[in-house]
PDB file of C-alpha atoms in Angstrom:
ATOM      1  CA  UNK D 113      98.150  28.682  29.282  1.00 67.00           C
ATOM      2  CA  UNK D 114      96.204  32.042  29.138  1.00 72.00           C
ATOM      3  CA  UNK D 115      95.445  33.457  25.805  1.00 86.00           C
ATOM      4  CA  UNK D 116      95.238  37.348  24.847  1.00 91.00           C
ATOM      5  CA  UNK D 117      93.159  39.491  23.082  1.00 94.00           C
ATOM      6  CA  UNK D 118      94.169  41.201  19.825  1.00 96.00           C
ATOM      7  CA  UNK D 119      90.935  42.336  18.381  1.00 97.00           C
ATOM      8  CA  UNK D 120      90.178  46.082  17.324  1.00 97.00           C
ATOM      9  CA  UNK D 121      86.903  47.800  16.776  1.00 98.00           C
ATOM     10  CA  UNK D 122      86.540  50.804  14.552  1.00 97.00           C
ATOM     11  CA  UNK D 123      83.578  52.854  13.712  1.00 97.00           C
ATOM     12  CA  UNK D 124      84.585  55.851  10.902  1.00 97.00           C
ATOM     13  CA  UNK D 125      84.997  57.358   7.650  1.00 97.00           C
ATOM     14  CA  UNK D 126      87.374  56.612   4.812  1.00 97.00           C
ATOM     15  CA  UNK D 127      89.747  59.199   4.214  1.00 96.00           C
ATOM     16  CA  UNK D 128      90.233  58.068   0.418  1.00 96.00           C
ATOM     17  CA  UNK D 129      89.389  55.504  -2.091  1.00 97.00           C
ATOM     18  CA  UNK D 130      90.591  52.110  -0.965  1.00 97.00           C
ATOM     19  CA  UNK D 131      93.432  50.795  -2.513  1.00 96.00           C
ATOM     20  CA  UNK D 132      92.829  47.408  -3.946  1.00 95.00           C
ATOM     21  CA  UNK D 133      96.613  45.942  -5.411  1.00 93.00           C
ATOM     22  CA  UNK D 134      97.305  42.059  -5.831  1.00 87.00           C
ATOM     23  CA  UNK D 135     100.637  40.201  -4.591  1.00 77.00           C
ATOM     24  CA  UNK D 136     102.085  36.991  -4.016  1.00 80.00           C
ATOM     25  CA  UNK D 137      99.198  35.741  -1.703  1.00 74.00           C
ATOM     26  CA  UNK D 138      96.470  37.275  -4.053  1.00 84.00           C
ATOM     27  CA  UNK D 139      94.635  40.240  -3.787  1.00 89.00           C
ATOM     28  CA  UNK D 140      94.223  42.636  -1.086  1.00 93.00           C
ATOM     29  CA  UNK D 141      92.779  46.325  -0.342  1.00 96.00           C
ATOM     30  CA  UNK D 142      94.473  49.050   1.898  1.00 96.00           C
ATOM     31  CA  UNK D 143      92.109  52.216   3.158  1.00 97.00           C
ATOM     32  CA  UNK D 144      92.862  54.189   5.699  1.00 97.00           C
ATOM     33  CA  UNK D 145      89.919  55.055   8.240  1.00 98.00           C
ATOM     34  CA  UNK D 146      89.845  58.696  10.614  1.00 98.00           C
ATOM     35  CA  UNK D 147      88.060  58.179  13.790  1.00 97.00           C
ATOM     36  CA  UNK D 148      87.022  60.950  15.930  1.00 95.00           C
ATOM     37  CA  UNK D 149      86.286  61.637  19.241  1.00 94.00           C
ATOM     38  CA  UNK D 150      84.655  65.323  20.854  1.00 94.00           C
ATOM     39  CA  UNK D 151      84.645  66.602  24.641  1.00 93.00           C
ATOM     40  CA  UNK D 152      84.559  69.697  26.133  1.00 93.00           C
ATOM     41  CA  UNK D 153      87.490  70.614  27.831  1.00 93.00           C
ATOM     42  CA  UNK D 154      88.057  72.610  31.838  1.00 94.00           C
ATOM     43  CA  UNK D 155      87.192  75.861  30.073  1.00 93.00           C
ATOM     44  CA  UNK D 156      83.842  74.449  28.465  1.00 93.00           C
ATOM     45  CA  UNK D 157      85.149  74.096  24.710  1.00 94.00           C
ATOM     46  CA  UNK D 158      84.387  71.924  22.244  1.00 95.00           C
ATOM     47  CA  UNK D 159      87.730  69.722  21.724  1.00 95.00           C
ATOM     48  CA  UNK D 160      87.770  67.300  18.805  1.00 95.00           C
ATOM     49  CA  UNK D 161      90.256  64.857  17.724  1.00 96.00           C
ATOM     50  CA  UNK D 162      90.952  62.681  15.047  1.00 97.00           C
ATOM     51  CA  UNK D 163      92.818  59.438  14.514  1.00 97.00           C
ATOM     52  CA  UNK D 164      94.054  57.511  11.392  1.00 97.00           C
ATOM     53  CA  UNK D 165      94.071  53.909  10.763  1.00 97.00           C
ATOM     54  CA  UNK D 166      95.800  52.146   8.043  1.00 97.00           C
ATOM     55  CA  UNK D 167      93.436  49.029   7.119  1.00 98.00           C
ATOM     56  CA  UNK D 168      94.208  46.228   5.175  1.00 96.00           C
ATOM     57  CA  UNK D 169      91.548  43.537   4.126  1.00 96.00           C
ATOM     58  CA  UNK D 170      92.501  40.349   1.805  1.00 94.00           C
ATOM     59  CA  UNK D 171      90.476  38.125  -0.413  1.00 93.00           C
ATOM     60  CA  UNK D 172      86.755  38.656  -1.208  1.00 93.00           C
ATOM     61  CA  UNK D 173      86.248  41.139   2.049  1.00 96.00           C
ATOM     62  CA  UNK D 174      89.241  43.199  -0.064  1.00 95.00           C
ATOM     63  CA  UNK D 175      87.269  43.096  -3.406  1.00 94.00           C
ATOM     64  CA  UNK D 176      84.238  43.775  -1.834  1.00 95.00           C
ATOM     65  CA  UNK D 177      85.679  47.154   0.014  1.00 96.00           C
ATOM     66  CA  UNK D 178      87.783  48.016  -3.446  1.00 95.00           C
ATOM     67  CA  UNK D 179      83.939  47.590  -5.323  1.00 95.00           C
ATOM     68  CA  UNK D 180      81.534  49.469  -2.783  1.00 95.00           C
ATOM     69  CA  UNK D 181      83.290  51.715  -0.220  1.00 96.00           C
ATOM     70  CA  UNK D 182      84.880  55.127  -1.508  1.00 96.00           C
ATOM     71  CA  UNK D 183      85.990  58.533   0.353  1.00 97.00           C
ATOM     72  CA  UNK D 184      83.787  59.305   2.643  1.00 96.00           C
ATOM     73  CA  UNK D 185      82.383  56.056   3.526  1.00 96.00           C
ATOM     74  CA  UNK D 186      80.869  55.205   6.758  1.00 97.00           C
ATOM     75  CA  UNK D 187      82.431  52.190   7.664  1.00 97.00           C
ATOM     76  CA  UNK D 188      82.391  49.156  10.715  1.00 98.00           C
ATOM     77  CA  UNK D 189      85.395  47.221  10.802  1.00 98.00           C
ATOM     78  CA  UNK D 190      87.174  44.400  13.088  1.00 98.00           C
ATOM     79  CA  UNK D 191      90.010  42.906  13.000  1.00 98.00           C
ATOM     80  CA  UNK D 192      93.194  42.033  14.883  1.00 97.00           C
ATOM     81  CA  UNK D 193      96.062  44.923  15.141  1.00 97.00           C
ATOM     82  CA  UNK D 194      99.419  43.873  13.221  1.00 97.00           C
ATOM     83  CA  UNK D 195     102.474  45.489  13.752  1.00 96.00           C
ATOM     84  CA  UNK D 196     105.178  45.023  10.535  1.00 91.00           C
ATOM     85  CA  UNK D 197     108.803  45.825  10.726  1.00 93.00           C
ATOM     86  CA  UNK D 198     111.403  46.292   7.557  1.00 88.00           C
ATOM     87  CA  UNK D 199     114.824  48.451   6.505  1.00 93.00           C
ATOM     88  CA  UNK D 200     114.295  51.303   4.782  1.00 93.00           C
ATOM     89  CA  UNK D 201     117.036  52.276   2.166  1.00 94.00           C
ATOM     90  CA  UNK D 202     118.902  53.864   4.908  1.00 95.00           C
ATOM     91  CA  UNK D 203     118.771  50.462   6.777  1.00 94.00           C
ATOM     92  CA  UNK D 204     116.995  51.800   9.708  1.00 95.00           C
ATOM     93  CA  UNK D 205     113.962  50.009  11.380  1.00 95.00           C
ATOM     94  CA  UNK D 206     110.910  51.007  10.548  1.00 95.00           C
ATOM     95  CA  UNK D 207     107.696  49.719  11.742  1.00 95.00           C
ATOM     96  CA  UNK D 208     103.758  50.173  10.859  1.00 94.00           C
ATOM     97  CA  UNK D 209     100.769  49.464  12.830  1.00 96.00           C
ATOM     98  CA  UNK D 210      97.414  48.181  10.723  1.00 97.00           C
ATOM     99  CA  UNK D 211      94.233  46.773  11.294  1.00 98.00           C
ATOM    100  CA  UNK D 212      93.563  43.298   9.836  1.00 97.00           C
ATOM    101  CA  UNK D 213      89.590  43.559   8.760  1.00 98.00           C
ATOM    102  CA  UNK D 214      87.906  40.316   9.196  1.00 97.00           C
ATOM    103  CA  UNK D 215      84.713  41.717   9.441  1.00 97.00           C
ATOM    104  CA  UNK D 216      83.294  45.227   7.827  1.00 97.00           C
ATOM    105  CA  UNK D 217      79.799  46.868   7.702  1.00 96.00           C
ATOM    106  CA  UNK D 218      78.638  49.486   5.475  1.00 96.00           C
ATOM    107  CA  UNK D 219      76.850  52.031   7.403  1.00 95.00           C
ATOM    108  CA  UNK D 220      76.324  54.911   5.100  1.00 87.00           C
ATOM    109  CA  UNK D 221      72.600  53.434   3.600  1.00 73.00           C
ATOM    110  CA  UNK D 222      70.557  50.211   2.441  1.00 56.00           C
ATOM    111  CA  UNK D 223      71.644  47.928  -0.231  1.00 51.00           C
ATOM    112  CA  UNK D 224      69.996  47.851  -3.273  1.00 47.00           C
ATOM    113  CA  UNK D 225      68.755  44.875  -4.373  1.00 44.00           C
ATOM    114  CA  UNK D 226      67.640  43.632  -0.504  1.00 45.00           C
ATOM    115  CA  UNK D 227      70.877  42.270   0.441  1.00 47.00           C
ATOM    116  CA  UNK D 228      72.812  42.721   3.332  1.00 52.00           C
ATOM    117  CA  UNK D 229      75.541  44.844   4.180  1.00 57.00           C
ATOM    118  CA  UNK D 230      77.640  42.924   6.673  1.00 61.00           C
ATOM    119  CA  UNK D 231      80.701  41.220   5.403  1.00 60.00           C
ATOM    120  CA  UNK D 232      83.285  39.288   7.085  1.00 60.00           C
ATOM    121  CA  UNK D 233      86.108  37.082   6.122  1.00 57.00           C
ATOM    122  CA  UNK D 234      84.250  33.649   6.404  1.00 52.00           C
ATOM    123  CA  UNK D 235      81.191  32.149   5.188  1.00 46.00           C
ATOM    124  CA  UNK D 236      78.316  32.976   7.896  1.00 44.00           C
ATOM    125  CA  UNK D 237      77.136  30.236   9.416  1.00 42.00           C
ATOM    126  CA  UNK D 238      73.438  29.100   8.766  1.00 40.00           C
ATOM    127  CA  UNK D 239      70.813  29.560  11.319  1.00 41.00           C
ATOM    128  CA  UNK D 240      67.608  27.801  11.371  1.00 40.00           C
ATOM    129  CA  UNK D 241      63.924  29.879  12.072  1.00 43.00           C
ATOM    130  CA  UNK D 242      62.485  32.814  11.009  1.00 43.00           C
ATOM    131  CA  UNK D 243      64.767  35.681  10.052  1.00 41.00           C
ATOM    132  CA  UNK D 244      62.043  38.326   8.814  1.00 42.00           C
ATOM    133  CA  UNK D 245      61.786  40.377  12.052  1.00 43.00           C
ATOM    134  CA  UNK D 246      65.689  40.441  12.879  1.00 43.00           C
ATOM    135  CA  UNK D 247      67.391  43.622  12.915  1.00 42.00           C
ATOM    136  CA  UNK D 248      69.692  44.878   9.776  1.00 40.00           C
ATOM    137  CA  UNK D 249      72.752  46.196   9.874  1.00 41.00           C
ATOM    138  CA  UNK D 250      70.883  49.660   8.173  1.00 40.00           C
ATOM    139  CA  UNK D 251      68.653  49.801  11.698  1.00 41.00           C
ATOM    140  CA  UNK D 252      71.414  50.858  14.115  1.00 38.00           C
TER     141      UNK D 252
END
């Protein structure tokens, strides 16, 4: 049996505050991230173009995006794409396409305090030797 692949990779800006709201399976945040892309078209001009993604993050990697990230903010996330349908009043279909983040990364500067910035969904797993010289999320 061959598997897929449903994992997205986004590297962008907020365009507002994150959303954080709580339902019947607990808490979760929604954001919506522009990404952007530039070329220069046949005639030699700059082109730009921008897309939108509506996130949504649940649990602690929700709280922590509700606490820390606001408009603006420079943002890695992962996750898998989920597509939901439902009846609006009219009864007609509708559908919306979000991004499941299972793993984010601050990018806009260090954390105070010496921490880092790379959260994910589940507890990172413990590695053994010496983890001064690695490189931080901050040093891309």
């Amino acid at each position: 049996m061959s598997r897929g692949v449903n994992k997205a990779i986004l590297l962008g800006n907020l365009g507002d505050d994150p959303t954080v709201r709580s339902g019947n399976a607990g808490s979760f945040t929604t954001l919506t991230l522009a990404t952007s892309s530039n070329w220069k078209d046949q005639a030699g001009q700059e082109q730009s173009k921008t897309e939108w993604h509506n996130v949504v993050a649940y649990g602690a990697l929700g709280e922590i995006m509700g606490k820390y990230l606001r408009k603006g903010s420079k943002v890695y996330i992962e996750g898998p794409i989920q597509t939901r349908k439902w009846q609006d009043d009219n009864g007609q279909d509708r559908f919306s396409t979000q991004i499941v983040a299972k793993e984010m990364q601050m990018l806009d500067s260090k954390p105070s305090g010496g921490g880092s910035n790379n959260y994910n969904s589940q507890p990172a797993p413990q590695k053994s030797g010496d983890s001064r010289n690695a490189k931080k999320p901050w040093d891309l």
